[in-house]
Amino acid sequence: GRMDMRKIGGSFVGAGAAGQATLEFTTSTYNASGLSTYTFSSQAIGTAAADRQIIVAICGFRAGTGDTVNSVTVGGEATVQAVTENAQTQVATAIHFGTLTTGTTADIVVDWSVAQTNGCSISLYKATGMDTSVDDSGSDKFGLETVLTTNLNVPTGGVAVAQVGENSNPLRSTSWGSDFTEDGDDVWNTYYSYYTASSDEAGAAVTSECTFSGEVNNGSMSVASWGPA
């Protein structure tokens, strides 16, 4: 069942629990230009902390498959890729994370293997008390369907982040299953949108499920979880 948790000011905070990671959604944005390297300047990353990690959830949009994120830096610091889903045409998703202990804003630089003709988005989380290694990950993709879903393990005291990207005409609204809460979304160039969600649910098969209000041309989901430090 659901842990004894409170979501306060965008953060998941354990109710007196020891060994509990906290997760705070700080911002999301996009650049609709067709670039290989995107620099998102002075993005909010939350207050400084000695154990702060930044999670960067990414969407790229191009008429092709196999696009990879070569690197992501946060304030000039390298990150590690937790998961990616890039096998569906038009949209690829990925999640990176890394440590940055100082500052309240940072430049986020995302370098792709090929120019993303229809743009790139990022969503950022500040994490504290979180393990520096991924516990589990999952992904899903589709064409001309309505539900993206995958299960993954989330340790007790852990957190999870999900990133979804899609293109459709007309654009669809979304709803998430009970294990995840949407934190950010946006749309650009008429046909492209992203949705970012997080979870405080612990279990061996926590479900990341995003349901669209109608059939979507192409969709991609990447999900990762981390245990407490």
mmCIF file of C-alpha atoms in Angstrom:
data_model
loop_
_atom_site.group_PDB
_atom_site.id
_atom_site.type_symbol
_atom_site.label_atom_id
_atom_site.label_comp_id
_atom_site.label_asym_id
_atom_site.label_seq_id
_atom_site.Cartn_x
_atom_site.Cartn_y
_atom_site.Cartn_z
ATOM 1 C CA GLY A 1 0.000 0.000 0.000
ATOM 2 C CA ARG A 2 0.929 3.669 -0.095
ATOM 3 C CA MET A 3 3.582 4.806 2.347
ATOM 4 C CA ASP A 4 2.854 7.437 4.993
ATOM 5 C CA MET A 5 3.873 10.448 2.910
ATOM 6 C CA ARG A 6 3.010 14.101 2.438
ATOM 7 C CA LYS A 7 3.556 16.101 -0.740
ATOM 8 C CA ILE A 8 4.618 19.565 0.401
ATOM 9 C CA GLY A 9 5.447 22.403 -1.998
ATOM 10 C CA GLY A 10 6.139 20.051 -4.880
ATOM 11 C CA SER A 11 8.231 17.719 -2.712
ATOM 12 C CA PHE A 12 7.618 14.190 -1.518
ATOM 13 C CA VAL A 13 8.565 14.159 2.180
ATOM 14 C CA GLY A 14 8.554 11.116 4.444
ATOM 15 C CA ALA A 15 6.336 11.440 7.527
ATOM 16 C CA GLY A 16 9.018 10.994 10.162
ATOM 17 C CA ALA A 17 10.579 8.116 8.236
ATOM 18 C CA ALA A 18 14.312 7.487 8.422
ATOM 19 C CA GLY A 19 16.180 6.845 5.175
ATOM 20 C CA GLN A 20 13.703 8.711 3.001
ATOM 21 C CA ALA A 21 14.685 10.427 -0.246
ATOM 22 C CA THR A 22 12.947 13.704 -1.055
ATOM 23 C CA LEU A 23 12.067 14.905 -4.531
ATOM 24 C CA GLU A 24 11.175 18.470 -5.561
ATOM 25 C CA PHE A 25 10.005 19.454 -9.057
ATOM 26 C CA THR A 26 11.748 22.764 -9.836
ATOM 27 C CA THR A 27 10.931 23.677 -13.457
ATOM 28 C CA SER A 28 10.285 22.555 -17.013
ATOM 29 C CA THR A 29 10.833 24.265 -20.361
ATOM 30 C CA TYR A 30 11.413 23.600 -24.061
ATOM 31 C CA ASN A 31 13.164 24.930 -27.142
ATOM 32 C CA ALA A 32 11.245 24.383 -30.383
ATOM 33 C CA SER A 33 14.292 24.962 -32.614
ATOM 34 C CA GLY A 34 15.926 22.118 -34.531
ATOM 35 C CA LEU A 35 19.319 21.757 -32.841
ATOM 36 C CA SER A 36 21.804 19.046 -31.905
ATOM 37 C CA THR A 37 22.867 20.851 -28.722
ATOM 38 C CA TYR A 38 20.426 22.737 -26.518
ATOM 39 C CA THR A 39 21.478 25.136 -23.772
ATOM 40 C CA PHE A 40 18.746 25.953 -21.265
ATOM 41 C CA SER A 41 20.225 28.877 -19.321
ATOM 42 C CA SER A 42 19.758 29.691 -15.625
ATOM 43 C CA GLN A 43 17.207 27.002 -14.823
ATOM 44 C CA ALA A 44 15.869 26.652 -11.259
ATOM 45 C CA ILE A 45 17.393 23.689 -9.395
ATOM 46 C CA GLY A 46 16.210 24.360 -5.823
ATOM 47 C CA THR A 47 18.200 25.325 -2.760
ATOM 48 C CA ALA A 48 21.770 24.099 -2.365
ATOM 49 C CA ALA A 49 22.469 20.967 -0.317
ATOM 50 C CA ALA A 50 25.529 18.833 0.328
ATOM 51 C CA ASP A 51 23.787 15.757 -1.083
ATOM 52 C CA ARG A 52 21.703 17.425 -3.800
ATOM 53 C CA GLN A 53 21.258 15.567 -7.069
ATOM 54 C CA ILE A 54 19.509 16.980 -10.123
ATOM 55 C CA ILE A 55 17.299 14.733 -12.251
ATOM 56 C CA VAL A 56 16.852 15.878 -15.869
ATOM 57 C CA ALA A 57 13.923 14.339 -17.766
ATOM 58 C CA ILE A 58 14.202 14.920 -21.523
ATOM 59 C CA CYS A 59 12.100 14.698 -24.684
ATOM 60 C CA GLY A 60 13.361 15.096 -28.244
ATOM 61 C CA PHE A 61 11.210 15.277 -31.358
ATOM 62 C CA ARG A 62 12.364 14.237 -34.839
ATOM 63 C CA ALA A 63 11.044 12.117 -37.723
ATOM 64 C CA GLY A 64 13.396 9.218 -37.064
ATOM 65 C CA THR A 65 14.381 6.525 -34.569
ATOM 66 C CA GLY A 66 17.489 5.655 -32.580
ATOM 67 C CA ASP A 67 18.328 9.198 -31.492
ATOM 68 C CA THR A 68 20.528 9.168 -28.400
ATOM 69 C CA VAL A 69 21.415 11.775 -25.809
ATOM 70 C CA ASN A 70 25.205 11.936 -25.967
ATOM 71 C CA SER A 71 25.568 13.965 -22.782
ATOM 72 C CA VAL A 72 23.794 16.241 -20.322
ATOM 73 C CA THR A 73 25.565 18.708 -18.066
ATOM 74 C CA VAL A 74 24.094 20.581 -15.110
ATOM 75 C CA GLY A 75 26.065 23.675 -14.171
ATOM 76 C CA GLY A 76 28.989 22.208 -16.111
ATOM 77 C CA GLU A 77 28.876 18.922 -14.164
ATOM 78 C CA ALA A 78 28.432 15.627 -16.005
ATOM 79 C CA THR A 79 25.380 13.421 -15.481
ATOM 80 C CA VAL A 80 24.603 9.720 -15.888
ATOM 81 C CA GLN A 81 21.823 8.331 -18.061
ATOM 82 C CA ALA A 82 19.277 6.335 -16.062
ATOM 83 C CA VAL A 83 17.056 5.211 -18.955
ATOM 84 C CA THR A 84 16.067 6.043 -22.527
ATOM 85 C CA GLU A 85 13.358 5.015 -25.000
ATOM 86 C CA ASN A 86 14.247 5.947 -28.580
ATOM 87 C CA ALA A 87 12.780 3.214 -30.774
ATOM 88 C CA GLN A 88 9.603 5.102 -31.785
ATOM 89 C CA THR A 89 9.647 7.564 -34.659
ATOM 90 C CA GLN A 90 9.023 11.273 -33.919
ATOM 91 C CA VAL A 91 9.775 11.156 -30.184
ATOM 92 C CA ALA A 92 12.557 9.979 -27.853
ATOM 93 C CA THR A 93 12.693 10.250 -24.059
ATOM 94 C CA ALA A 94 15.540 9.948 -21.563
ATOM 95 C CA ILE A 95 16.321 10.607 -17.895
ATOM 96 C CA HIS A 96 19.739 11.736 -16.628
ATOM 97 C CA PHE A 97 20.913 12.592 -13.122
ATOM 98 C CA GLY A 98 23.982 13.970 -11.376
ATOM 99 C CA THR A 99 25.277 15.772 -8.295
ATOM 100 C CA LEU A 100 25.463 19.577 -8.011
ATOM 101 C CA THR A 101 25.767 20.798 -4.423
ATOM 102 C CA THR A 102 25.970 24.589 -4.926
ATOM 103 C CA GLY A 103 23.794 27.288 -6.493
ATOM 104 C CA THR A 104 20.058 27.739 -7.010
ATOM 105 C CA THR A 105 20.140 27.965 -10.822
ATOM 106 C CA ALA A 106 22.232 26.244 -13.464
ATOM 107 C CA ASP A 107 22.662 25.989 -17.220
ATOM 108 C CA ILE A 108 21.417 22.644 -18.553
ATOM 109 C CA VAL A 109 23.135 21.515 -21.772
ATOM 110 C CA VAL A 110 21.652 18.572 -23.695
ATOM 111 C CA ASP A 111 23.667 17.163 -26.599
ATOM 112 C CA TRP A 112 21.892 14.824 -29.040
ATOM 113 C CA SER A 113 23.373 12.437 -31.605
ATOM 114 C CA VAL A 114 21.345 14.209 -34.306
ATOM 115 C CA ALA A 115 19.438 17.489 -34.553
ATOM 116 C CA GLN A 116 15.945 17.271 -33.051
ATOM 117 C CA THR A 117 14.007 18.867 -35.908
ATOM 118 C CA ASN A 118 10.946 19.643 -33.810
ATOM 119 C CA GLY A 119 12.600 20.644 -30.538
ATOM 120 C CA CYS A 120 13.629 19.408 -27.098
ATOM 121 C CA SER A 121 12.185 19.732 -23.597
ATOM 122 C CA ILE A 122 13.609 19.316 -20.116
ATOM 123 C CA SER A 123 12.006 18.872 -16.699
ATOM 124 C CA LEU A 124 14.100 19.200 -13.533
ATOM 125 C CA TYR A 125 13.912 17.710 -10.043
ATOM 126 C CA LYS A 126 16.024 18.375 -6.983
ATOM 127 C CA ALA A 127 16.649 15.183 -4.997
ATOM 128 C CA THR A 128 18.207 14.856 -1.536
ATOM 129 C CA GLY A 129 18.771 11.781 0.596
ATOM 130 C CA MET A 130 18.777 9.739 -2.629
ATOM 131 C CA ASP A 131 21.100 6.942 -3.701
ATOM 132 C CA THR A 132 23.650 7.887 -6.364
ATOM 133 C CA SER A 133 22.815 4.746 -8.372
ATOM 134 C CA VAL A 134 19.588 3.901 -10.184
ATOM 135 C CA ASP A 135 17.589 1.103 -8.567
ATOM 136 C CA ASP A 136 15.359 0.236 -11.539
ATOM 137 C CA SER A 137 14.069 1.590 -14.834
ATOM 138 C CA GLY A 138 11.409 0.926 -17.429
ATOM 139 C CA SER A 139 10.143 2.211 -20.753
ATOM 140 C CA ASP A 140 7.341 1.936 -23.266
ATOM 141 C CA LYS A 141 6.515 3.192 -26.749
ATOM 142 C CA PHE A 142 3.625 3.036 -29.191
ATOM 143 C CA GLY A 143 2.149 4.169 -32.470
ATOM 144 C CA LEU A 144 -1.576 4.814 -32.900
ATOM 145 C CA GLU A 145 -2.490 3.744 -29.364
ATOM 146 C CA THR A 146 -3.754 5.393 -26.154
ATOM 147 C CA VAL A 147 -1.808 4.017 -23.127
ATOM 148 C CA LEU A 148 1.884 4.071 -22.201
ATOM 149 C CA THR A 149 2.658 1.844 -19.223
ATOM 150 C CA THR A 150 5.513 0.034 -17.484
ATOM 151 C CA ASN A 151 6.237 -1.419 -14.036
ATOM 152 C CA LEU A 152 9.382 -0.952 -11.959
ATOM 153 C CA ASN A 153 10.687 -1.536 -8.451
ATOM 154 C CA VAL A 154 10.785 1.446 -6.096
ATOM 155 C CA PRO A 155 12.577 0.691 -2.794
ATOM 156 C CA THR A 156 11.074 1.708 0.530
ATOM 157 C CA GLY A 157 12.078 5.323 1.061
ATOM 158 C CA GLY A 158 12.766 5.757 -2.646
ATOM 159 C CA VAL A 159 11.439 7.978 -5.439
ATOM 160 C CA ALA A 160 10.710 7.675 -9.151
ATOM 161 C CA VAL A 161 10.404 9.997 -12.149
ATOM 162 C CA ALA A 162 8.583 9.368 -15.444
ATOM 163 C CA GLN A 163 8.921 11.261 -18.727
ATOM 164 C CA VAL A 164 6.416 10.997 -21.587
ATOM 165 C CA GLY A 165 6.539 12.615 -25.016
ATOM 166 C CA GLU A 166 4.009 12.400 -27.831
ATOM 167 C CA ASN A 167 2.905 13.847 -31.125
ATOM 168 C CA SER A 168 -0.673 13.802 -32.348
ATOM 169 C CA ASN A 169 -3.221 15.824 -34.276
ATOM 170 C CA PRO A 170 -5.289 16.923 -32.532
ATOM 171 C CA LEU A 171 -3.335 16.971 -29.258
ATOM 172 C CA ARG A 172 -4.745 14.819 -26.457
ATOM 173 C CA SER A 173 -5.241 15.349 -22.744
ATOM 174 C CA THR A 174 -3.709 12.865 -20.295
ATOM 175 C CA SER A 175 -4.410 11.141 -17.000
ATOM 176 C CA TRP A 176 -1.973 9.156 -14.834
ATOM 177 C CA GLY A 177 -2.589 6.034 -12.794
ATOM 178 C CA SER A 178 -2.669 6.191 -8.995
ATOM 179 C CA ASP A 179 1.062 5.545 -8.485
ATOM 180 C CA PHE A 180 2.324 8.710 -10.236
ATOM 181 C CA THR A 181 1.423 12.417 -10.055
ATOM 182 C CA GLU A 182 1.971 14.748 -13.008
ATOM 183 C CA ASP A 183 4.242 17.699 -12.194
ATOM 184 C CA GLY A 184 4.711 19.460 -15.534
ATOM 185 C CA ASP A 185 3.612 19.509 -19.166
ATOM 186 C CA ASP A 186 3.642 21.747 -22.226
ATOM 187 C CA VAL A 187 2.946 21.785 -25.964
ATOM 188 C CA TRP A 188 4.566 23.459 -28.961
ATOM 189 C CA ASN A 189 4.589 23.474 -32.769
ATOM 190 C CA THR A 190 0.908 22.419 -32.586
ATOM 191 C CA TYR A 191 1.557 18.680 -32.528
ATOM 192 C CA TYR A 192 4.214 18.005 -29.849
ATOM 193 C CA SER A 193 3.869 17.731 -26.072
ATOM 194 C CA TYR A 194 5.595 16.330 -22.997
ATOM 195 C CA TYR A 195 4.403 15.228 -19.555
ATOM 196 C CA THR A 196 6.564 14.673 -16.467
ATOM 197 C CA ALA A 197 5.434 12.835 -13.341
ATOM 198 C CA SER A 198 6.884 11.529 -10.059
ATOM 199 C CA SER A 199 6.038 8.913 -7.464
ATOM 200 C CA ASP A 200 6.333 8.289 -3.727
ATOM 201 C CA GLU A 201 4.975 4.744 -3.998
ATOM 202 C CA ALA A 202 7.171 1.856 -2.842
ATOM 203 C CA GLY A 203 6.835 -1.677 -4.164
ATOM 204 C CA ALA A 204 8.157 -4.346 -6.495
ATOM 205 C CA ALA A 205 5.776 -3.425 -9.338
ATOM 206 C CA VAL A 206 4.942 0.266 -9.123
ATOM 207 C CA THR A 207 3.030 1.215 -12.287
ATOM 208 C CA SER A 208 3.798 4.244 -14.423
ATOM 209 C CA GLU A 209 0.718 4.590 -16.621
ATOM 210 C CA CYS A 210 -0.186 7.566 -18.800
ATOM 211 C CA THR A 211 -3.525 7.386 -20.632
ATOM 212 C CA PHE A 212 -4.383 9.744 -23.480
ATOM 213 C CA SER A 213 -7.887 10.998 -24.257
ATOM 214 C CA GLY A 214 -7.659 9.582 -27.777
ATOM 215 C CA GLU A 215 -5.393 7.752 -30.185
ATOM 216 C CA VAL A 216 -1.874 9.232 -30.364
ATOM 217 C CA ASN A 217 0.344 9.042 -33.447
ATOM 218 C CA ASN A 218 3.591 8.319 -31.563
ATOM 219 C CA GLY A 219 4.448 8.077 -27.869
ATOM 220 C CA SER A 220 7.495 7.348 -25.688
ATOM 221 C CA MET A 221 7.906 6.836 -21.932
ATOM 222 C CA SER A 222 11.056 6.569 -19.795
ATOM 223 C CA VAL A 223 10.898 5.859 -16.043
ATOM 224 C CA ALA A 224 13.605 5.479 -13.371
ATOM 225 C CA SER A 225 13.654 4.870 -9.622
ATOM 226 C CA TRP A 226 16.193 5.430 -6.857
ATOM 227 C CA GLY A 227 16.383 4.187 -3.302
ATOM 228 C CA PRO A 228 17.319 6.285 -0.259
ATOM 229 C CA ALA A 229 20.971 7.104 0.374
#
